[in-house]
XYZ file of N, CA and C in Angstrom:
708
model
N 32.689 -0.655 -13.343
C 32.865 0.788 -11.814
C 32.074 1.973 -12.683
N 31.972 2.565 -12.028
C 31.188 4.337 -12.578
C 32.207 4.893 -11.660
N 31.750 5.450 -12.850
C 32.912 6.925 -11.671
C 32.539 8.356 -12.600
N 32.326 9.182 -11.498
C 31.683 9.909 -11.667
C 32.451 10.837 -10.910
N 31.717 13.085 -10.775
C 33.716 13.840 -10.390
C 33.290 13.332 -8.601
N 32.585 13.181 -7.852
C 32.226 12.702 -6.913
C 32.364 11.604 -6.370
N 31.394 11.139 -6.929
C 31.729 8.882 -6.393
C 31.673 8.083 -7.284
N 33.547 7.726 -7.043
C 33.076 6.159 -7.905
C 32.235 5.261 -6.198
N 31.611 3.819 -8.154
C 30.396 3.306 -7.796
C 31.035 1.943 -8.460
N 31.694 1.001 -6.962
C 31.589 -0.471 -7.376
C 30.578 -0.941 -7.171
N 29.582 -2.073 -7.689
C 29.476 -2.724 -9.319
C 28.600 -1.877 -9.760
N 28.541 -1.601 -10.503
C 27.718 -1.013 -10.828
C 26.253 -1.744 -11.885
N 26.216 -3.099 -11.141
C 25.137 -4.019 -11.284
C 25.040 -4.438 -9.793
N 24.143 -4.594 -9.731
C 24.018 -5.557 -8.324
C 23.050 -6.800 -8.725
N 24.068 -8.010 -8.441
C 23.706 -9.054 -8.728
C 23.785 -9.700 -7.340
N 22.265 -10.527 -7.225
C 21.574 -11.944 -6.930
C 21.647 -12.922 -7.063
N 22.618 -13.985 -6.353
C 22.138 -15.099 -6.508
C 20.849 -15.210 -5.859
N 20.134 -16.057 -6.747
C 18.268 -15.852 -7.050
C 18.019 -17.569 -6.409
N 17.696 -17.714 -5.587
C 17.342 -18.716 -4.188
C 15.692 -18.382 -4.071
N 14.516 -19.560 -4.032
C 13.183 -19.246 -4.057
C 13.063 -19.148 -2.083
N 12.660 -17.976 -1.651
C 12.443 -18.356 -0.116
C 13.208 -17.346 0.181
N 14.948 -17.486 0.179
C 15.429 -16.933 0.269
C 15.573 -15.197 0.487
N 16.013 -14.671 1.522
C 16.865 -14.086 2.153
C 18.381 -13.476 1.241
N 18.677 -12.136 0.369
C 19.814 -12.945 -0.667
C 20.637 -11.216 -0.506
N 21.601 -10.647 -0.211
C 22.179 -9.863 -0.378
C 23.865 -9.254 -1.459
N 23.457 -8.043 -1.194
C 24.679 -7.608 -2.055
C 25.254 -6.277 -2.415
N 26.145 -6.160 -1.489
C 27.244 -4.603 -2.278
C 27.386 -4.300 -2.282
N 27.896 -2.525 -1.533
C 28.361 -2.022 -3.306
C 29.363 -0.702 -2.151
N 30.367 -0.130 -2.747
C 31.538 0.273 -2.420
C 31.337 2.109 -2.847
N 31.287 2.794 -2.475
C 31.099 4.380 -1.972
C 33.061 4.833 -2.372
N 33.247 5.360 -3.054
C 35.161 6.137 -2.521
C 34.558 7.657 -3.626
N 34.387 8.314 -2.248
C 34.419 9.685 -2.542
C 36.283 10.388 -2.633
N 35.913 10.443 -4.031
C 37.339 10.875 -5.109
C 37.804 12.531 -4.288
N 37.159 13.676 -3.810
C 36.639 14.960 -3.617
C 37.440 15.688 -2.693
N 37.649 16.165 -1.589
C 38.671 16.802 -0.743
C 37.685 17.814 -0.003
N 35.990 17.018 0.000
C 34.371 17.793 0.630
C 33.757 15.960 1.203
N 32.693 16.453 2.304
C 32.302 15.989 2.881
C 31.136 15.605 0.477
N 30.712 14.630 1.243
C 29.643 14.597 0.359
C 28.283 13.159 0.835
N 27.612 13.414 0.952
C 26.713 13.195 1.026
C 25.251 11.895 0.130
N 25.198 11.285 -0.131
C 24.297 9.883 -0.788
C 23.370 9.517 -0.788
N 21.786 9.533 -0.928
C 21.003 8.458 -1.540
C 20.585 7.622 -1.696
N 19.735 6.075 -1.684
C 20.198 5.420 -2.849
C 18.457 5.133 -2.968
N 17.946 5.129 -3.971
C 16.631 5.118 -4.539
C 15.910 3.653 -4.975
N 15.218 3.340 -4.773
C 14.640 2.034 -6.105
C 13.305 1.785 -6.678
N 13.326 1.431 -7.676
C 11.678 1.178 -8.066
C 11.727 0.785 -6.980
N 11.439 -0.739 -6.334
C 10.422 -1.281 -5.711
C 10.742 -1.735 -4.656
N 10.225 -0.317 -3.701
C 11.037 -0.164 -2.592
C 10.330 -1.081 -1.335
N 9.203 -2.526 -1.723
C 9.222 -2.963 -0.616
C 9.306 -4.347 -1.616
N 10.577 -4.202 -2.196
C 11.337 -5.354 -1.706
C 12.778 -5.615 -1.155
N 13.588 -5.033 -0.675
C 14.700 -4.377 -1.052
C 14.876 -3.832 0.251
N 15.830 -3.501 1.096
C 16.009 -2.596 2.086
C 17.262 -2.073 2.038
N 17.966 -1.301 2.550
C 18.699 -0.479 1.962
C 19.772 -0.033 3.113
N 20.928 -0.303 3.832
C 21.320 -0.357 5.008
C 22.939 0.013 4.907
N 23.516 1.135 5.190
C 22.134 2.538 4.742
C 21.736 3.064 3.502
N 20.528 3.229 3.626
C 19.772 4.093 2.768
C 20.785 5.423 2.273
N 20.337 5.868 3.653
C 21.221 7.903 3.429
C 22.740 7.968 3.719
N 23.565 8.555 3.365
C 24.974 8.916 4.399
C 26.020 9.639 4.002
N 26.166 10.159 4.625
C 27.797 10.764 4.248
C 29.546 9.927 4.190
N 30.064 10.071 2.530
C 31.715 9.085 2.664
C 32.180 11.204 3.197
N 33.696 10.453 3.734
C 34.088 11.977 4.164
C 35.207 11.893 2.806
N 35.513 12.537 2.119
C 37.251 12.316 2.572
C 37.757 12.026 1.618
N 37.719 11.465 1.117
C 38.619 10.629 0.275
C 39.086 9.523 0.905
N 37.535 8.507 0.614
C 36.769 7.488 2.048
C 36.205 7.025 0.778
N 35.831 5.729 1.465
C 34.560 4.972 1.139
C 34.032 4.424 2.429
N 32.385 4.206 1.701
C 30.957 3.670 2.586
C 30.318 2.248 1.329
N 29.956 1.546 2.323
C 30.056 0.570 1.986
C 28.568 -0.396 2.432
N 27.666 -0.298 1.557
C 26.102 0.133 1.259
C 25.316 -1.540 1.704
N 24.745 -2.337 1.658
C 24.441 -3.762 1.610
C 22.633 -3.259 1.008
N 22.840 -4.224 0.482
C 20.968 -4.629 -0.241
C 20.792 -5.148 -0.770
N 19.149 -5.664 0.283
C 18.965 -7.596 0.585
C 17.901 -7.097 -0.102
N 17.136 -8.155 -0.418
C 17.055 -8.168 -1.672
C 15.721 -9.499 -0.030
N 14.600 -9.576 -0.386
C 13.594 -10.340 0.673
C 13.066 -11.254 -0.310
N 12.995 -12.164 0.941
C 12.523 -14.121 -0.029
C 11.318 -13.406 -0.823
N 11.239 -14.778 -1.798
C 10.934 -13.734 -3.547
C 10.332 -15.948 -3.491
N 8.656 -15.625 -3.304
C 7.967 -16.797 -4.499
C 7.894 -17.783 -5.375
N 7.687 -16.924 -5.647
C 8.484 -17.537 -7.668
C 9.207 -16.912 -7.874
N 9.685 -17.522 -8.598
C 11.103 -17.303 -10.058
C 10.794 -16.351 -10.609
N 11.168 -15.072 -11.153
C 10.845 -14.691 -12.394
C 10.831 -14.503 -14.025
N 10.032 -15.260 -15.135
C 10.463 -15.550 -16.255
C 11.426 -15.166 -16.355
N 12.046 -16.129 -17.205
C 13.610 -16.201 -17.178
C 13.928 -15.717 -17.135
N 13.886 -15.366 -15.545
C 14.917 -14.801 -14.521
C 15.867 -13.797 -14.974
N 14.391 -12.878 -14.849
C 14.500 -11.568 -15.872
C 14.333 -10.703 -15.076
N 15.029 -9.844 -14.902
C 14.746 -8.000 -13.211
C 14.232 -6.406 -14.121
N 13.461 -6.135 -13.742
C 13.740 -4.951 -14.303
C 13.422 -3.379 -12.727
N 13.520 -4.619 -11.469
C 14.004 -3.196 -11.191
C 15.397 -2.749 -10.874
N 15.757 -1.234 -10.287
C 16.097 -0.501 -11.633
C 16.735 0.887 -9.398
N 17.813 0.440 -9.519
C 18.502 1.872 -8.453
C 19.113 2.808 -8.521
N 18.438 3.237 -7.883
C 19.106 5.149 -7.980
C 20.666 5.945 -7.020
N 21.724 5.538 -7.071
C 22.812 6.935 -5.901
C 22.674 8.470 -6.595
N 21.875 8.365 -5.623
C 22.303 10.380 -5.397
C 23.653 10.943 -4.910
N 24.660 12.036 -5.272
C 25.103 12.479 -3.889
C 24.613 13.534 -4.767
N 25.605 14.788 -3.626
C 25.717 15.931 -3.546
C 27.041 16.381 -2.003
N 27.909 17.314 -2.805
C 28.665 17.892 -1.720
C 27.623 18.912 -0.978
N 28.664 19.192 0.593
C 27.357 19.472 1.711
C 28.606 19.455 1.851
N 28.641 20.853 3.184
C 29.389 21.856 4.527
C 30.500 20.220 4.766
N 31.246 20.574 5.128
C 32.251 20.295 5.823
C 31.305 19.572 7.327
N 31.828 18.764 8.207
C 31.284 17.937 9.570
C 29.345 17.605 9.067
N 28.861 17.934 8.067
C 27.016 17.697 9.061
C 27.654 16.463 8.905
N 26.025 16.173 9.339
C 26.586 14.580 10.073
C 25.305 13.836 9.119
N 24.700 12.728 9.513
C 23.764 11.966 9.191
C 22.090 12.161 9.267
N 22.130 12.850 10.463
C 21.244 13.600 11.218
C 20.484 15.044 9.909
N 21.591 16.003 9.875
C 21.826 17.026 9.090
C 21.052 16.692 7.337
N 20.900 14.747 7.152
C 20.728 14.320 5.283
C 19.280 14.800 5.364
N 19.154 16.290 4.228
C 17.372 16.721 4.275
C 17.333 15.871 2.636
N 15.638 15.425 2.184
C 15.693 15.524 1.186
C 15.477 16.539 -0.212
N 15.459 17.607 1.022
C 15.802 19.186 -0.274
C 17.581 19.085 -1.260
N 18.604 18.237 0.394
C 19.532 18.573 -0.439
C 20.067 17.499 -1.711
N 18.896 16.818 -1.499
C 19.046 16.120 -3.401
C 18.361 16.632 -4.403
N 17.842 18.337 -4.659
C 16.743 18.199 -5.345
C 16.920 19.147 -5.791
N 17.393 18.632 -7.199
C 17.539 19.588 -8.950
C 16.993 20.603 -8.887
N 16.274 20.793 -8.940
C 14.703 21.712 -9.091
C 15.006 22.991 -8.148
N 16.130 22.924 -6.999
C 16.245 23.749 -6.064
C 17.317 24.008 -5.997
N 19.014 24.391 -7.444
C 19.201 24.163 -7.899
C 19.951 24.010 -7.667
N 20.245 22.046 -6.644
C 21.169 21.439 -5.666
C 22.189 21.136 -7.473
N 24.239 20.594 -6.860
C 24.390 19.943 -7.760
C 24.021 18.582 -7.546
N 23.767 17.939 -8.244
C 23.111 16.427 -7.728
C 23.278 15.149 -8.634
N 23.954 14.081 -8.327
C 24.739 13.331 -9.411
C 24.062 12.235 -9.054
N 24.204 11.694 -10.519
C 23.147 10.558 -10.409
C 23.599 9.455 -11.086
N 23.309 7.862 -10.086
C 23.433 6.869 -11.368
C 23.101 5.797 -10.788
N 22.837 5.492 -11.995
C 21.885 4.253 -11.763
C 21.591 1.954 -12.519
N 21.731 2.569 -11.246
C 21.923 0.305 -10.930
C 20.599 -0.543 -11.506
N 21.511 -1.316 -12.210
C 20.416 -2.474 -13.534
C 20.778 -3.959 -11.451
N 19.254 -3.875 -11.386
C 19.790 -5.494 -10.938
C 19.294 -6.943 -12.284
N 20.307 -7.604 -11.150
C 20.951 -9.118 -12.029
C 20.109 -10.477 -11.407
N 19.233 -10.700 -11.855
C 19.451 -12.617 -10.242
C 20.485 -13.196 -11.301
N 21.382 -14.009 -10.219
C 21.860 -15.350 -12.058
C 22.485 -16.233 -9.920
N 22.720 -17.506 -10.925
C 22.419 -18.964 -11.240
C 23.130 -19.780 -9.048
N 22.920 -19.255 -7.803
C 23.534 -19.661 -6.486
C 24.391 -21.216 -7.388
N 25.643 -20.977 -7.042
C 26.480 -21.603 -6.103
C 26.000 -23.265 -6.634
N 26.392 -23.962 -7.255
C 25.876 -25.361 -6.901
C 27.430 -26.549 -6.877
N 27.029 -26.430 -5.993
C 28.589 -28.245 -5.266
C 28.484 -28.603 -6.655
N 30.166 -28.744 -6.498
C 30.128 -30.446 -7.817
C 29.343 -30.957 -7.870
N 29.625 -32.114 -9.381
C 28.768 -32.260 -9.226
C 30.224 -33.622 -10.556
N 29.280 -34.716 -11.070
C 30.789 -35.838 -10.803
C 29.250 -35.341 -12.690
N 30.272 -35.545 -14.126
C 30.035 -34.319 -15.253
C 30.893 -35.512 -16.187
N 30.252 -36.436 -16.677
C 31.166 -37.227 -17.966
C 31.700 -36.387 -19.463
N 32.687 -36.500 -18.769
C 33.603 -35.646 -20.513
C 33.622 -35.508 -21.625
N 33.069 -34.245 -21.803
C 33.079 -33.315 -22.632
C 31.961 -33.030 -23.717
N 31.397 -33.149 -22.083
C 30.010 -33.035 -22.626
C 30.608 -31.212 -21.405
N 28.943 -30.367 -21.750
C 28.759 -28.754 -21.623
C 27.457 -28.512 -20.723
N 28.357 -27.726 -20.044
C 26.595 -27.585 -18.552
C 26.345 -26.380 -19.521
N 25.410 -26.091 -19.671
C 24.071 -25.271 -19.940
C 24.899 -23.934 -19.467
N 25.839 -22.895 -19.693
C 24.577 -21.806 -18.667
C 23.734 -20.320 -18.530
N 23.380 -20.025 -17.898
C 22.158 -19.606 -17.073
C 22.452 -18.837 -17.607
N 20.772 -18.250 -17.511
C 20.188 -16.395 -18.325
C 20.471 -16.395 -16.705
N 20.802 -14.851 -17.875
C 20.498 -13.990 -16.692
C 19.868 -12.309 -17.227
N 19.503 -12.672 -16.611
C 18.617 -10.784 -16.353
C 19.366 -9.656 -16.893
N 18.383 -8.506 -17.951
C 19.130 -7.789 -18.224
C 18.274 -6.431 -18.620
N 17.619 -5.175 -17.588
C 17.195 -4.551 -17.371
C 17.221 -3.366 -18.595
N 16.484 -2.910 -19.302
C 16.883 -1.593 -20.210
C 16.137 -0.411 -19.450
N 16.687 0.482 -20.081
C 17.004 1.600 -19.420
C 15.800 2.514 -19.367
N 15.379 2.433 -18.137
C 13.719 3.154 -19.101
C 14.573 4.735 -17.498
N 14.402 5.820 -18.440
C 14.298 7.096 -17.518
C 13.049 8.244 -16.643
N 12.208 7.146 -17.505
C 11.336 7.765 -16.113
C 10.898 6.881 -15.525
N 11.231 5.775 -14.443
C 10.928 4.904 -13.797
C 11.077 5.662 -12.504
N 9.998 4.547 -11.626
C 9.755 6.027 -10.482
C 10.585 5.139 -8.791
N 11.840 6.318 -8.628
C 11.697 5.741 -7.449
C 12.120 6.327 -6.387
N 12.030 5.845 -5.410
C 11.700 5.299 -3.964
C 12.483 5.471 -3.196
N 13.029 5.755 -1.820
C 13.526 5.004 -0.870
C 13.150 3.566 -0.152
N 14.129 3.142 -0.120
C 13.824 2.038 0.051
C 14.532 1.867 2.091
N 13.221 1.735 3.474
C 13.262 1.109 4.682
C 13.151 0.491 4.791
N 12.066 -0.953 4.459
C 11.689 -1.725 4.813
C 13.168 -2.762 5.878
N 12.594 -3.397 6.813
C 13.054 -4.211 7.770
C 12.733 -5.409 7.542
N 13.586 -5.979 6.557
C 12.748 -7.254 6.533
C 13.131 -8.467 8.108
N 12.526 -9.223 8.480
C 12.546 -10.638 8.920
C 13.534 -11.000 9.132
N 14.531 -12.198 10.075
C 15.750 -12.980 10.102
C 13.770 -14.640 9.092
N 15.293 -15.468 8.128
C 14.626 -16.090 7.127
C 15.080 -17.438 7.579
N 16.588 -17.118 7.980
C 17.541 -18.242 8.468
C 17.928 -19.912 8.627
N 17.943 -20.223 8.567
C 18.228 -21.229 9.704
C 18.574 -20.973 11.094
N 19.848 -20.105 11.387
C 21.158 -19.800 12.701
C 19.321 -18.707 13.147
N 19.240 -17.821 12.654
C 18.405 -17.245 12.859
C 17.264 -17.775 13.186
N 16.252 -18.912 13.577
C 15.972 -19.983 13.813
C 15.717 -20.367 14.589
N 16.603 -20.754 15.087
C 17.766 -21.128 16.322
C 17.577 -20.485 17.273
N 18.059 -19.191 16.999
C 19.256 -18.822 18.025
C 17.809 -17.250 18.983
N 16.139 -17.625 17.859
C 15.415 -17.543 18.051
C 14.439 -18.107 19.940
N 14.215 -19.215 19.130
C 13.835 -21.230 19.247
C 14.893 -20.952 21.079
N 16.270 -20.959 20.877
C 16.950 -21.111 22.438
C 16.924 -19.919 24.075
N 16.488 -18.641 22.714
C 16.535 -17.229 23.799
C 14.292 -18.022 24.036
N 13.545 -18.196 23.396
C 12.134 -18.334 23.780
C 12.286 -19.443 25.067
N 12.963 -20.496 24.838
C 13.119 -21.563 25.599
C 13.804 -21.424 26.530
N 14.973 -20.781 26.491
C 15.647 -19.864 27.789
C 14.517 -19.127 28.812
N 14.043 -17.610 27.556
C 12.731 -17.649 28.605
C 11.423 -18.347 29.015
N 11.199 -19.481 29.009
C 10.075 -20.198 29.062
C 10.591 -21.148 30.785
N 12.306 -21.419 30.541
C 13.153 -21.818 31.280
C 13.142 -21.137 32.837
N 12.755 -19.901 33.200
C 13.865 -19.012 33.838
C 11.771 -18.729 34.168
N 10.841 -18.649 33.664
C 10.102 -17.944 34.432
C 9.742 -19.638 35.010
N 9.920 -20.678 34.547
C 9.073 -22.630 35.213
C 9.938 -21.557 36.457
N 10.953 -21.260 36.917
C 11.859 -21.369 37.279
C 11.370 -20.455 38.559
N 10.768 -19.473 38.721
C 10.288 -19.106 38.975
C 9.159 -19.329 40.196
N 8.290 -19.459 38.755
C 7.076 -20.088 39.503
C 7.791 -21.391 40.340
N 8.149 -21.952 39.845
C 8.932 -23.535 41.150
C 9.261 -22.622 42.282
N 9.376 -21.864 42.573
C 10.521 -21.413 44.295
C 8.630 -20.296 44.342
N 8.599 -19.544 43.678
C 6.931 -19.302 44.031
C 6.378 -20.195 44.735
N 5.629 -21.449 44.654
C 5.148 -22.275 45.071
C 5.984 -23.150 46.618
N 6.983 -22.421 46.266
C 7.572 -23.739 47.524
C 7.282 -22.529 48.382
N 7.375 -21.661 48.252
C 7.511 -20.449 49.450
C 5.870 -20.349 49.682
N 4.475 -20.657 49.293
C 3.544 -21.187 49.646
C 3.756 -22.390 50.652
N 4.327 -23.475 50.407
C 4.231 -24.452 50.471
C 4.410 -24.484 52.015
N 5.614 -23.080 51.585
C 6.558 -23.120 53.379
C 5.732 -22.881 54.233
N 5.075 -21.478 54.033
C 4.453 -21.649 55.268
C 2.924 -21.768 55.322
N 1.904 -22.458 54.328
C 1.319 -23.113 54.619
C 1.790 -24.501 56.008
N 2.690 -24.949 55.540
C 3.142 -26.103 56.146
C 3.417 -25.276 57.956
N 4.191 -23.874 58.103
C 4.410 -23.158 59.265
C 2.369 -23.402 60.028
N 2.058 -23.062 59.441
C 1.047 -22.221 59.370
C -0.054 -23.840 60.493
N 0.139 -24.423 59.434
C 0.133 -26.101 60.246
C 0.000 -26.616 61.038
N 1.071 -26.068 61.248
C 2.232 -26.166 62.758
C 1.717 -26.652 63.843
N 0.968 -24.456 63.282
C 0.248 -23.994 64.237
C -0.610 -23.595 65.021
N -1.615 -24.158 63.786
C -2.274 -24.400 64.174
C -2.325 -26.406 64.836
N -2.068 -27.248 65.005
C -1.864 -28.735 65.365
C -1.689 -28.237 67.016
N -0.711 -27.305 66.757
C 0.262 -26.607 69.035
C -1.620 -26.129 69.245
N -2.114 -25.589 68.879
C -3.000 -24.488 69.466
C -3.905 -26.132 69.568
N -5.070 -26.449 69.094
C -5.213 -28.140 68.689
C -5.409 -28.371 70.245
N -3.635 -29.506 70.119
C -3.303 -29.869 71.870
C -3.774 -29.169 72.652
N -3.204 -28.381 72.757
C -3.779 -27.119 73.527
C -5.346 -27.422 74.587
N -5.873 -27.263 73.124
C -6.905 -26.985 73.819
C -7.847 -27.883 74.477
N -6.707 -29.761 73.482
C -7.178 -31.169 73.426
C -7.083 -31.076 75.103
N -5.898 -30.615 76.012
C -5.693 -30.935 77.734
C -6.993 -30.323 77.705
N -7.219 -29.132 77.589
C -7.703 -28.224 78.640
C -9.660 -29.039 78.803
N -10.052 -29.088 78.106
C -10.983 -29.726 77.411
C -11.100 -31.312 78.848
N -9.687 -32.252 78.492
C -9.579 -33.070 79.684
C -9.712 -32.748 81.072
N -8.611 -32.016 80.785
C -8.626 -30.717 82.882
C -10.128 -30.706 83.036
N -10.562 -30.093 82.454
C -12.768 -29.429 82.861
C -13.202 -30.775 82.839
N -12.661 -31.747 82.460
C -13.323 -32.822 82.071
C -13.187 -33.851 83.763
N -12.221 -33.805 83.752
C -11.447 -34.730 85.304
C -11.743 -33.977 86.790
N -11.238 -32.458 87.072
C -12.480 -31.189 87.485
C -13.857 -32.156 87.893
N -14.635 -31.822 86.872
C -16.132 -32.759 86.634
C -16.084 -33.678 88.072
N -14.913 -34.993 87.229
C -15.625 -36.210 87.815
C -15.283 -36.012 88.737
N -14.040 -35.593 90.059
C -13.608 -35.153 90.943
C -14.697 -34.694 92.027
N -15.294 -33.460 91.425
C -16.225 -32.393 92.039
C -17.306 -33.699 92.297
N -17.878 -33.848 90.665
C -19.779 -35.421 91.320
C -18.791 -36.440 92.228
N -17.283 -36.846 92.055
C -17.409 -38.737 93.133
C -17.194 -37.221 94.759
N -16.347 -36.745 95.313
C -16.485 -35.411 95.752
C -18.330 -35.321 96.843
N -19.484 -34.925 95.629
C -20.363 -34.475 96.048
C -21.731 -35.359 96.716
N -20.990 -37.194 95.896
C -20.923 -38.259 95.702
C -21.362 -38.518 97.183
N -19.609 -38.287 97.720
C -19.446 -38.797 99.552
C -20.604 -37.652 100.551
N -20.413 -36.684 100.694
C -21.239 -35.807 100.724
C -22.973 -36.237 101.310
C-alpha cells in the first residue's frame, strides 16, 4: 500500500496474470484520507497498451474509488516475463462540489503552483493460475519468473483512453446471437412483405379473370345476334 497525504493506493504494483491473446484486468483502490474533495488522474508510459477506467475522477472525503486497468491482448510474451511499463497516479485537492466534468489538466500542473501528489506504480507479469495436476511426491515446482521494473524518473507518462473490443468467447457469442436475431427479424419482415405482394397479385388476377369472362360473353352474344339476323335476312 502507498500512503500519501491525500490518497492511500492499494496495491502499488499492477499484477497481470499474463496469457497470450487475452485481455487481462486488475484493479486499484483509492482511499481519500482527508475531509476534502480529491481529484485524481492516471497516466502510463504505454497508453496504447492499456485502458484505464476511470482515468480521471473525484474521490469524496473519507471515501474510496476503484480503478480498473485493462491490458490489451498480447500476441507475444515479453522476454523473461519482465515489463518496463509504469503508471503514474496524480492527486490534488479541489473545491468541494467539483464534478468530473470540471477536472482540467491544469489542475495537475506543478509548474502552475498546484500541490500535486504523485505515486508511481510498476507493472508485474505473473503466471496465470494452473489447474491442479498430479505431481510425484518429493518433486518441487519451479517458481515462475516475476518481472521487475527499474525506477526511471524520466519516463514519459500519457493518459490512457484507448477502449478495447471484447475478445473473450462470451462476448463473441453475445455478438453472434445479436447478429442472428437481427437477420431473423429482417427475414420475417421480408416474408411478410412477400405475402402482402402475393395477395395483391391474387386480387388483381381475380379482377382480370372476371373482366375477361364478361368480354367473352359479349362476343358470344354479338355472334348469336349476327347469326339470327343472317337467318332472318335469308328468309326475306
